[in-house]
PDB file of C-alpha atoms in Angstrom:
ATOM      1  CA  UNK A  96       0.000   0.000   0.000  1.00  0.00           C
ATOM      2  CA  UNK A  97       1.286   3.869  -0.277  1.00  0.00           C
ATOM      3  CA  UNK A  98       3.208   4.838   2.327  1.00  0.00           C
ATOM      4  CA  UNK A  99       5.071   7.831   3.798  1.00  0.00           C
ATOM      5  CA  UNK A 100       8.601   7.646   5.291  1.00  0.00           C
ATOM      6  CA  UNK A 101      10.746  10.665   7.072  1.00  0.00           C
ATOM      7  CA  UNK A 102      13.545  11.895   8.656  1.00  0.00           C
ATOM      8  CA  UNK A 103      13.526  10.840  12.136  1.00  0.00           C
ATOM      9  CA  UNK A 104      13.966  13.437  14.298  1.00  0.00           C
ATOM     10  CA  UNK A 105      13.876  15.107  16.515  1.00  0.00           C
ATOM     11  CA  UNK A 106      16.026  17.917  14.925  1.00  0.00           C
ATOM     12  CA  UNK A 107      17.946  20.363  16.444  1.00  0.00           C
ATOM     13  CA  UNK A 108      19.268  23.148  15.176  1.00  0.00           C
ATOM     14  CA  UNK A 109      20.802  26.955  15.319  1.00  0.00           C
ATOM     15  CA  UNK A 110      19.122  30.016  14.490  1.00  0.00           C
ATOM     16  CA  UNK A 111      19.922  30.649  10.602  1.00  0.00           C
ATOM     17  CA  UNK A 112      20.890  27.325   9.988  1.00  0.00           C
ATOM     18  CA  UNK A 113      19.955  25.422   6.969  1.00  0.00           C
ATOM     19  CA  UNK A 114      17.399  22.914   7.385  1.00  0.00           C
ATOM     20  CA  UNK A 115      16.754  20.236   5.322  1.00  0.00           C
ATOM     21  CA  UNK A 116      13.573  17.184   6.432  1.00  0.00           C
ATOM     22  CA  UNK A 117      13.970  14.105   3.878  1.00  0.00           C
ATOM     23  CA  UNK A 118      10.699  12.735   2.539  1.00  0.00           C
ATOM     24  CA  UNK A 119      10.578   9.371   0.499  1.00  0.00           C
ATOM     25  CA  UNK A 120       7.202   8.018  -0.736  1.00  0.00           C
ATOM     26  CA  UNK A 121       5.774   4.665  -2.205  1.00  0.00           C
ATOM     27  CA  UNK A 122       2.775   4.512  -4.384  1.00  0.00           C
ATOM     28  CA  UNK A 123       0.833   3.453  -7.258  1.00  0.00           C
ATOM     29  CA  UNK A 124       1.303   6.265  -9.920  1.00  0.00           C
ATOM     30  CA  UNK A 125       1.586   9.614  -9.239  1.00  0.00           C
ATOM     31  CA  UNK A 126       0.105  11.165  -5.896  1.00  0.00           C
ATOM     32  CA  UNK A 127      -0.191  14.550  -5.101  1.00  0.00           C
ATOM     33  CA  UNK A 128       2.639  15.526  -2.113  1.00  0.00           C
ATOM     34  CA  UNK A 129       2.097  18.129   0.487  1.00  0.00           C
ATOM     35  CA  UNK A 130       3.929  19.145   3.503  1.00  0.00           C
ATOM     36  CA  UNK A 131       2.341  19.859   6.746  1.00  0.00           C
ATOM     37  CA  UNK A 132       3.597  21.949   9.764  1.00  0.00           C
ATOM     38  CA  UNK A 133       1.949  21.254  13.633  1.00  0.00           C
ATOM     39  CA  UNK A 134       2.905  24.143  16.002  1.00  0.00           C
ATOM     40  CA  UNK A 135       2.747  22.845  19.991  1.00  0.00           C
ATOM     41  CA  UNK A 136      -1.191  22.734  20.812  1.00  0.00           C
ATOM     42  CA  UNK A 137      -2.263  23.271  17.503  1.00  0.00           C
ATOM     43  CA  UNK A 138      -4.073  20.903  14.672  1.00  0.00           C
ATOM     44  CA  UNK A 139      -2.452  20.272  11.163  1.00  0.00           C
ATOM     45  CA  UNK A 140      -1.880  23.469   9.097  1.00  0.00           C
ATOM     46  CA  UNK A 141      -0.934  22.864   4.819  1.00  0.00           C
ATOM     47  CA  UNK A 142       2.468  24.221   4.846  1.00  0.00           C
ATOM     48  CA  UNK A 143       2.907  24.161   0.700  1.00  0.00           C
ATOM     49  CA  UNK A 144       1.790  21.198  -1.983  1.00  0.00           C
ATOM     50  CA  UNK A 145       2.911  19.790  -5.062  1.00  0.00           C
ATOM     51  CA  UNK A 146       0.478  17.671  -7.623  1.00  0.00           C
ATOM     52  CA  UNK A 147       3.074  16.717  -9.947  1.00  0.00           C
ATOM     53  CA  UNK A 148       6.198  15.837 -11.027  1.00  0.00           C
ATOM     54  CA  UNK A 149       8.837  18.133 -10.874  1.00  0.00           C
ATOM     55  CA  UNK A 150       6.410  20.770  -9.192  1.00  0.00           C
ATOM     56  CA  UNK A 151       8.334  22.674  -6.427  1.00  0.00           C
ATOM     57  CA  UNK A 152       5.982  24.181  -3.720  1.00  0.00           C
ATOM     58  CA  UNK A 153       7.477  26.749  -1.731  1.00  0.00           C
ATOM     59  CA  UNK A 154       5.827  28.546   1.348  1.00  0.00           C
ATOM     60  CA  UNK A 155       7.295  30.990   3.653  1.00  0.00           C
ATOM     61  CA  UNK A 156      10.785  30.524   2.943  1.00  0.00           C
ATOM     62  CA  UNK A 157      10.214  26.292   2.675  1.00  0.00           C
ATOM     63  CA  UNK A 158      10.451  24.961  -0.201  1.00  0.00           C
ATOM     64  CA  UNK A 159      10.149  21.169  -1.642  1.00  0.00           C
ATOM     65  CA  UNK A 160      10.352  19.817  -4.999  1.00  0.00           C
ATOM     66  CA  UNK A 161       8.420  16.396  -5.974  1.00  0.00           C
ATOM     67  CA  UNK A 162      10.812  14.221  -7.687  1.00  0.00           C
ATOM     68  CA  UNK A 163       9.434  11.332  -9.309  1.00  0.00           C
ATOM     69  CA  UNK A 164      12.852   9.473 -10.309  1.00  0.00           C
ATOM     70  CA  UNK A 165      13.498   9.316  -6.439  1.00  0.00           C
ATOM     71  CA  UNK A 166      10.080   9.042  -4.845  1.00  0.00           C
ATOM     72  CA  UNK A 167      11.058  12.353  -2.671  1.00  0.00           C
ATOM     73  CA  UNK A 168       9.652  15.823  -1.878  1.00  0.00           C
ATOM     74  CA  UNK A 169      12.343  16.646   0.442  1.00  0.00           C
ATOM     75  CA  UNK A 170      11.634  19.903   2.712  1.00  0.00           C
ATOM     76  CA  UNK A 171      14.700  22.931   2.702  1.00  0.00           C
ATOM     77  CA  UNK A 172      14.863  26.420   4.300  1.00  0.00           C
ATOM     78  CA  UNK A 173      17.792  28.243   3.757  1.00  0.00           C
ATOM     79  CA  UNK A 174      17.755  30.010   7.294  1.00  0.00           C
ATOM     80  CA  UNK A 175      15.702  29.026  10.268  1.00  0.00           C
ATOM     81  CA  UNK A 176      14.179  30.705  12.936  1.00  0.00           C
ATOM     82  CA  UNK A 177      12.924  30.123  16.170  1.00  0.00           C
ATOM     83  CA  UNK A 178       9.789  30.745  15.190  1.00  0.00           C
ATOM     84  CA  UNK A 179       9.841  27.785  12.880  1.00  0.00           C
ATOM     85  CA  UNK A 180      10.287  25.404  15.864  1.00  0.00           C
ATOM     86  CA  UNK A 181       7.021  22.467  15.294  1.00  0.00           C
ATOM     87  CA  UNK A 182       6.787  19.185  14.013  1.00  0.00           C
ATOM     88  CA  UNK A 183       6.714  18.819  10.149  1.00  0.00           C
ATOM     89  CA  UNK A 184       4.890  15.903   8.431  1.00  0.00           C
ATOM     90  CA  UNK A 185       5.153  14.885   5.267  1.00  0.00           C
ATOM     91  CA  UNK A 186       1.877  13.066   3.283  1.00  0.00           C
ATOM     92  CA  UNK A 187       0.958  11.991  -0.064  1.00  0.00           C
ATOM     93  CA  UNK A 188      -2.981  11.889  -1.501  1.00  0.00           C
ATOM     94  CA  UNK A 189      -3.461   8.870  -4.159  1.00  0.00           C
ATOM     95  CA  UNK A 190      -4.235   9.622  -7.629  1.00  0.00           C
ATOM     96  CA  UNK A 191      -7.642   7.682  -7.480  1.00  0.00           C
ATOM     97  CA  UNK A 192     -10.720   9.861  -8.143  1.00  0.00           C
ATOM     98  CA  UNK A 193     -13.365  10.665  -5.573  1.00  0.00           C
ATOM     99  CA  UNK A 194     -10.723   9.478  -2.881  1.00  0.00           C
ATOM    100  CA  UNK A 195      -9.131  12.141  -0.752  1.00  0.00           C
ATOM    101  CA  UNK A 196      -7.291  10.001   1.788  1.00  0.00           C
ATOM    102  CA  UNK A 197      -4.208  11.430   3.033  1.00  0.00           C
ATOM    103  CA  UNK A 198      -0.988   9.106   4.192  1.00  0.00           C
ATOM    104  CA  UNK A 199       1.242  10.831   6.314  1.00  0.00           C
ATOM    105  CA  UNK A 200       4.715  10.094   7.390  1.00  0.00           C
ATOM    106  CA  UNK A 201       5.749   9.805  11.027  1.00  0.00           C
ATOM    107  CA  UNK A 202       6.270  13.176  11.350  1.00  0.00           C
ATOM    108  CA  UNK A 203       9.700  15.472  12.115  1.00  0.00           C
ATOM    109  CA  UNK A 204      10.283  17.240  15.162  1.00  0.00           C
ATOM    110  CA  UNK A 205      12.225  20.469  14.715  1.00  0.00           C
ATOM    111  CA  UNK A 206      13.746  22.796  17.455  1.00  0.00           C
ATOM    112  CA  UNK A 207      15.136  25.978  16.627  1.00  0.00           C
ATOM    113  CA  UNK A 208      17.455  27.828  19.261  1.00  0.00           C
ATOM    114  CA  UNK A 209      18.335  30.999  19.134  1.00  0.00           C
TER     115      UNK A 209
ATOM    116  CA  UNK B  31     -13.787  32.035  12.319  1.00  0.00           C
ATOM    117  CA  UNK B  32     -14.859  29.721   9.430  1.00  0.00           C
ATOM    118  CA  UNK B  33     -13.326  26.621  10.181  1.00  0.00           C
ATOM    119  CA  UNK B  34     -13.224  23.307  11.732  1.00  0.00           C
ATOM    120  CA  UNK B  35     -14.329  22.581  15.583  1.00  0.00           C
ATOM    121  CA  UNK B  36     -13.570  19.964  17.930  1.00  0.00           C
ATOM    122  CA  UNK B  37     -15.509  19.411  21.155  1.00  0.00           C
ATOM    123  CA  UNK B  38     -14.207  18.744  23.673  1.00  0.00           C
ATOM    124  CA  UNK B  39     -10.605  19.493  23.748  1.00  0.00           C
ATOM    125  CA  UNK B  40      -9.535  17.095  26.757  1.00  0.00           C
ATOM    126  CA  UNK B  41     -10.748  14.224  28.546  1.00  0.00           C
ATOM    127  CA  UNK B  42     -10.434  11.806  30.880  1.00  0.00           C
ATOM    128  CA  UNK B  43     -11.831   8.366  30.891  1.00  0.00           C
ATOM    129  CA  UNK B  44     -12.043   5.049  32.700  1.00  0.00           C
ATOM    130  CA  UNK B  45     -11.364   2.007  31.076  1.00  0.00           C
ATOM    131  CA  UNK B  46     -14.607   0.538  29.875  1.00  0.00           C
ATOM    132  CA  UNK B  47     -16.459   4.133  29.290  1.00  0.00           C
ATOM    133  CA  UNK B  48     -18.021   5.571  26.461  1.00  0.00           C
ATOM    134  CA  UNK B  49     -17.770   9.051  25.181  1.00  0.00           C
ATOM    135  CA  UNK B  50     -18.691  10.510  21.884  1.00  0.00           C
ATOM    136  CA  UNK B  51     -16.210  13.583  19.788  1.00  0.00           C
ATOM    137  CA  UNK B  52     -18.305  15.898  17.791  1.00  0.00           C
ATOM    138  CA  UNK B  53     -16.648  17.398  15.079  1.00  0.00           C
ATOM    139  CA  UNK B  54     -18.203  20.280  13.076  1.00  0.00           C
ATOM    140  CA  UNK B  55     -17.168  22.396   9.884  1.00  0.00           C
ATOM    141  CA  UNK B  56     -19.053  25.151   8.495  1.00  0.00           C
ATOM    142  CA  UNK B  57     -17.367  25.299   4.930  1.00  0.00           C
ATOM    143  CA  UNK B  58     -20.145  23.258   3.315  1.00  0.00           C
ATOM    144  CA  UNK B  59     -17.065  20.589   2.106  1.00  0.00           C
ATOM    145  CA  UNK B  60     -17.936  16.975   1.682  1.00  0.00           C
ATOM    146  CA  UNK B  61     -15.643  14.834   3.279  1.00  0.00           C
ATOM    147  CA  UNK B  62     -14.463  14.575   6.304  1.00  0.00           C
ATOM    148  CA  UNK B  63     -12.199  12.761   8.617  1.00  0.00           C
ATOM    149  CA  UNK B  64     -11.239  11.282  12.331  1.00  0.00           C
ATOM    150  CA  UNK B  65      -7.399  10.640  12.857  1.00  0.00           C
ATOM    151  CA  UNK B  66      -5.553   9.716  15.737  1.00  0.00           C
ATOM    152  CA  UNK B  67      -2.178  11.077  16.406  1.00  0.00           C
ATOM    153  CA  UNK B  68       0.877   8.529  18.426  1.00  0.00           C
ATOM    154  CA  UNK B  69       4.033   9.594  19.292  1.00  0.00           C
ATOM    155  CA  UNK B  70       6.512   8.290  16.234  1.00  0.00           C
ATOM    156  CA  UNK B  71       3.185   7.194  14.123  1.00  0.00           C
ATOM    157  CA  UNK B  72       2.035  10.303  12.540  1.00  0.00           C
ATOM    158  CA  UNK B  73      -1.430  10.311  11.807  1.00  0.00           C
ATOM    159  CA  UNK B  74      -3.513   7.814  11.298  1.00  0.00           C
ATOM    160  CA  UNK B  75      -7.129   7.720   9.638  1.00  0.00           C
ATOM    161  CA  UNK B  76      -9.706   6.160  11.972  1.00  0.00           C
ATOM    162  CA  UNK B  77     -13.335   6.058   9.323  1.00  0.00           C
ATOM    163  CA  UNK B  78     -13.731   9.139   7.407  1.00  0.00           C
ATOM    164  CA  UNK B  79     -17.410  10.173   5.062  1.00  0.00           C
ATOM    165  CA  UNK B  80     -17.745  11.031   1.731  1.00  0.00           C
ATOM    166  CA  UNK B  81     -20.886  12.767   2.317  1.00  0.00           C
ATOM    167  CA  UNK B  82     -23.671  13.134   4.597  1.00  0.00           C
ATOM    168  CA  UNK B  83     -25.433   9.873   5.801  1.00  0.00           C
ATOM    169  CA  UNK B  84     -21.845   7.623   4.519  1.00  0.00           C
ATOM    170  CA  UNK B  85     -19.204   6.575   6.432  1.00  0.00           C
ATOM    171  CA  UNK B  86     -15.780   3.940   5.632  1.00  0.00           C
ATOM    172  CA  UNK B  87     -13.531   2.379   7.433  1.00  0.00           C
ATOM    173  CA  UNK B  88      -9.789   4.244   7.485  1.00  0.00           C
ATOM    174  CA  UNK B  89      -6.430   2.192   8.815  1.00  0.00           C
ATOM    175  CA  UNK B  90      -7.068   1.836  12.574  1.00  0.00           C
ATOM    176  CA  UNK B  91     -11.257   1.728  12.828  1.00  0.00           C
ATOM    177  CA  UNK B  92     -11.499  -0.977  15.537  1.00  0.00           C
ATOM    178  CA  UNK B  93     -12.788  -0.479  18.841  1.00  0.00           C
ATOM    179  CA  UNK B  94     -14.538   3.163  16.948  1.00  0.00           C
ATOM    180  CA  UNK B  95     -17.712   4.495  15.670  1.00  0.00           C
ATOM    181  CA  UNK B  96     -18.707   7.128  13.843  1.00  0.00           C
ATOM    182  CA  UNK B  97     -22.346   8.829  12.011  1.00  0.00           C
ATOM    183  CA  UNK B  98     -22.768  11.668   9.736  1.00  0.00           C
ATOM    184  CA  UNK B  99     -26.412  12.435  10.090  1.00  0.00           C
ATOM    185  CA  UNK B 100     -25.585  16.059   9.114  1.00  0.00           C
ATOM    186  CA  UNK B 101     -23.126  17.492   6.473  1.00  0.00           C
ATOM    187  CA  UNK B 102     -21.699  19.502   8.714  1.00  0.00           C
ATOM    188  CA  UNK B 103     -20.873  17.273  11.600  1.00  0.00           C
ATOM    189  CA  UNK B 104     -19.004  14.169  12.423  1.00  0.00           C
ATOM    190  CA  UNK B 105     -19.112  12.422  15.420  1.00  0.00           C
ATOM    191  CA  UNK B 106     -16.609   9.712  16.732  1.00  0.00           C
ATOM    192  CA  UNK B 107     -17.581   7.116  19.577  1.00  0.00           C
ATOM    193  CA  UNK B 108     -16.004   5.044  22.234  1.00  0.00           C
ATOM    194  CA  UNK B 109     -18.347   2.337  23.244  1.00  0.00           C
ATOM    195  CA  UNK B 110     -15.971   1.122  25.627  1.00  0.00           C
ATOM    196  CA  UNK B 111     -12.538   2.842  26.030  1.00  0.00           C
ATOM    197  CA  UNK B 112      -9.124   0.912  26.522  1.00  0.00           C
ATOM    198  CA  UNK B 113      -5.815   2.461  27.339  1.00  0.00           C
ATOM    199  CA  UNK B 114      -4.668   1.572  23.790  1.00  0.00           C
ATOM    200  CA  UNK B 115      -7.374   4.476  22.405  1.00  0.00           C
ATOM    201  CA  UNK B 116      -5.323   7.050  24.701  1.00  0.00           C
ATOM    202  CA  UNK B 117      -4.410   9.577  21.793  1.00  0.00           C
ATOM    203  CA  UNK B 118      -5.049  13.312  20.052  1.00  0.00           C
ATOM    204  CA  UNK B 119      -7.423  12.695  18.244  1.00  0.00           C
ATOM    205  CA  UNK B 120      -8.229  15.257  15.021  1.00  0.00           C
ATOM    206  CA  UNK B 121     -11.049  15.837  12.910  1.00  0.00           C
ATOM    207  CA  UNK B 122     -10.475  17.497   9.225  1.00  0.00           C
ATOM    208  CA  UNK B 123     -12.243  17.987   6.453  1.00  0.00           C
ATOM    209  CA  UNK B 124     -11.536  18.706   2.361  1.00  0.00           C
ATOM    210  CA  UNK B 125     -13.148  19.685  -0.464  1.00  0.00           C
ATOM    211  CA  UNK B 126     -12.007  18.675  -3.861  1.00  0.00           C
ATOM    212  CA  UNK B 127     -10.623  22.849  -4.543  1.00  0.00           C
ATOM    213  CA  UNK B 128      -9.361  23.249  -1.019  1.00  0.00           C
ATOM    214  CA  UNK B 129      -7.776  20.674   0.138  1.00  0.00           C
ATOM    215  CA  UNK B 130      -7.658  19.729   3.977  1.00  0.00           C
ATOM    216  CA  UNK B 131      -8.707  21.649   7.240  1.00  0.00           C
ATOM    217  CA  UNK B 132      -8.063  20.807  10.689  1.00  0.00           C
ATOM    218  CA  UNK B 133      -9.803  21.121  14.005  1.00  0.00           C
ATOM    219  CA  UNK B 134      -6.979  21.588  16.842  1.00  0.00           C
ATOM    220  CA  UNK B 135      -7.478  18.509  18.304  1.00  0.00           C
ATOM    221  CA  UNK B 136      -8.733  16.520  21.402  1.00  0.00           C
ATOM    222  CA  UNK B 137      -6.336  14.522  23.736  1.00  0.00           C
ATOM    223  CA  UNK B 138      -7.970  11.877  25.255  1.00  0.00           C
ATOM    224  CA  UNK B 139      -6.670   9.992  28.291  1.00  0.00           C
ATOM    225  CA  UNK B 140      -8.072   6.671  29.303  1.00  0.00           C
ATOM    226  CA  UNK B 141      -7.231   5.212  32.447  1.00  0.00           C
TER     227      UNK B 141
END
């Protein structure tokens, strides 16, 4: 069945620093990919998406390209901040129609000090 | 706020009590969901609706019910809690143009 597999965390790291969250997916044909950010006490909030290959969705300051060759959508900021400091998860929606079933991974814990 | 809305937000139960999580979106979309949330598991779907008056099964649906006598609500019961079904629990819902919304969640202790 699709599946979802991340980064483990949790993920620690300095104020500015470059963060990438590694995202590797398996399933039949081509799912859409979105990235999703959980701040502490908070529900699920759509961080930035991508429906097909090669798409690259980028969202305040993340960004994450869907590569089909490697089954990835790999999550990058070029500077942290505290403020970014939650617990990322990564999920993929099947290309079947009338289904809107998301997977997610096992979600990344990220800690930004400052 | 439009929005989805999770009552309650905490609880506490003993083993072999029921309880029932009401869910409720007023963005007229037609699915909806119940996940659970684990430490190291991410989310998982519990049953989730297509519409009003339909429900399926999701990955983990044992031990749950749920009814969607109303588009706008979904409810999620505990006949009979275990420790196992101690969890956050979150409700979302999607429409085919925008995609997923989620309530902020209900942590539910059974002991």
């Amino acid at each position: 069945g699709d599946s979802v597999t991340q980064m483990e965390g949790p993920v620690t790291l300095s104020e500015e620093a470059f963060l990438t969250i590694n995202c590797t997916y398996t399933a039949t044909g081509y799912p859409s990919l979105f990235w999703y950010v959980q701040y502490p006490g908070e529900g699920l909030q759509l961080l930035l998406k991508a429906t097909k290959a090669d798409d690259k969705g980028s969202n305040k300051g993340f960004e994450a390209t869907y590569r089909k060759e490697t089954t990835s959508f790999h999550l990058e900021k070029g500077s942290v901040q505290v403020s970014d400091s939650a617990v990322y998860f990564c999920a993929l929606r099947p290309l079947i129609q009338g289904a809107q079933k998301l997977v997610f991974g096992q979600g990344t814990r990220l800690t930004i000090n400052p | 706020n439009a929005g989805v809305t999770q009552t309650p937000k905490f609880r506490v139960l003993k083993t072999g009590q029921s309880m029932t999580l009401l869910c409720a979106q007023d963005m007229n979309h037609e699915y909806m969901y119940w996940y659970r949330q684990d430490p190291g598991m991410g989310l998982r779907l519990i049953h989730y609706s297509v519409g009003e008056g339909t429900t399926a099964k999701g990955e983990v649906p044992d031990g749950y019910n749920v009814s969607r006598l109303k588009k706008q609500n979904f409810l999620l019961g505990l006949e009979s809690a275990a420790p196992s079904q101690t969890s956050v629990y979150f409700c979302a819902s999607s429409s085919s143009y925008y995609g997923y919304t989620f309530g902020s969640g209900t942590r539910l202790t059974v002991v």
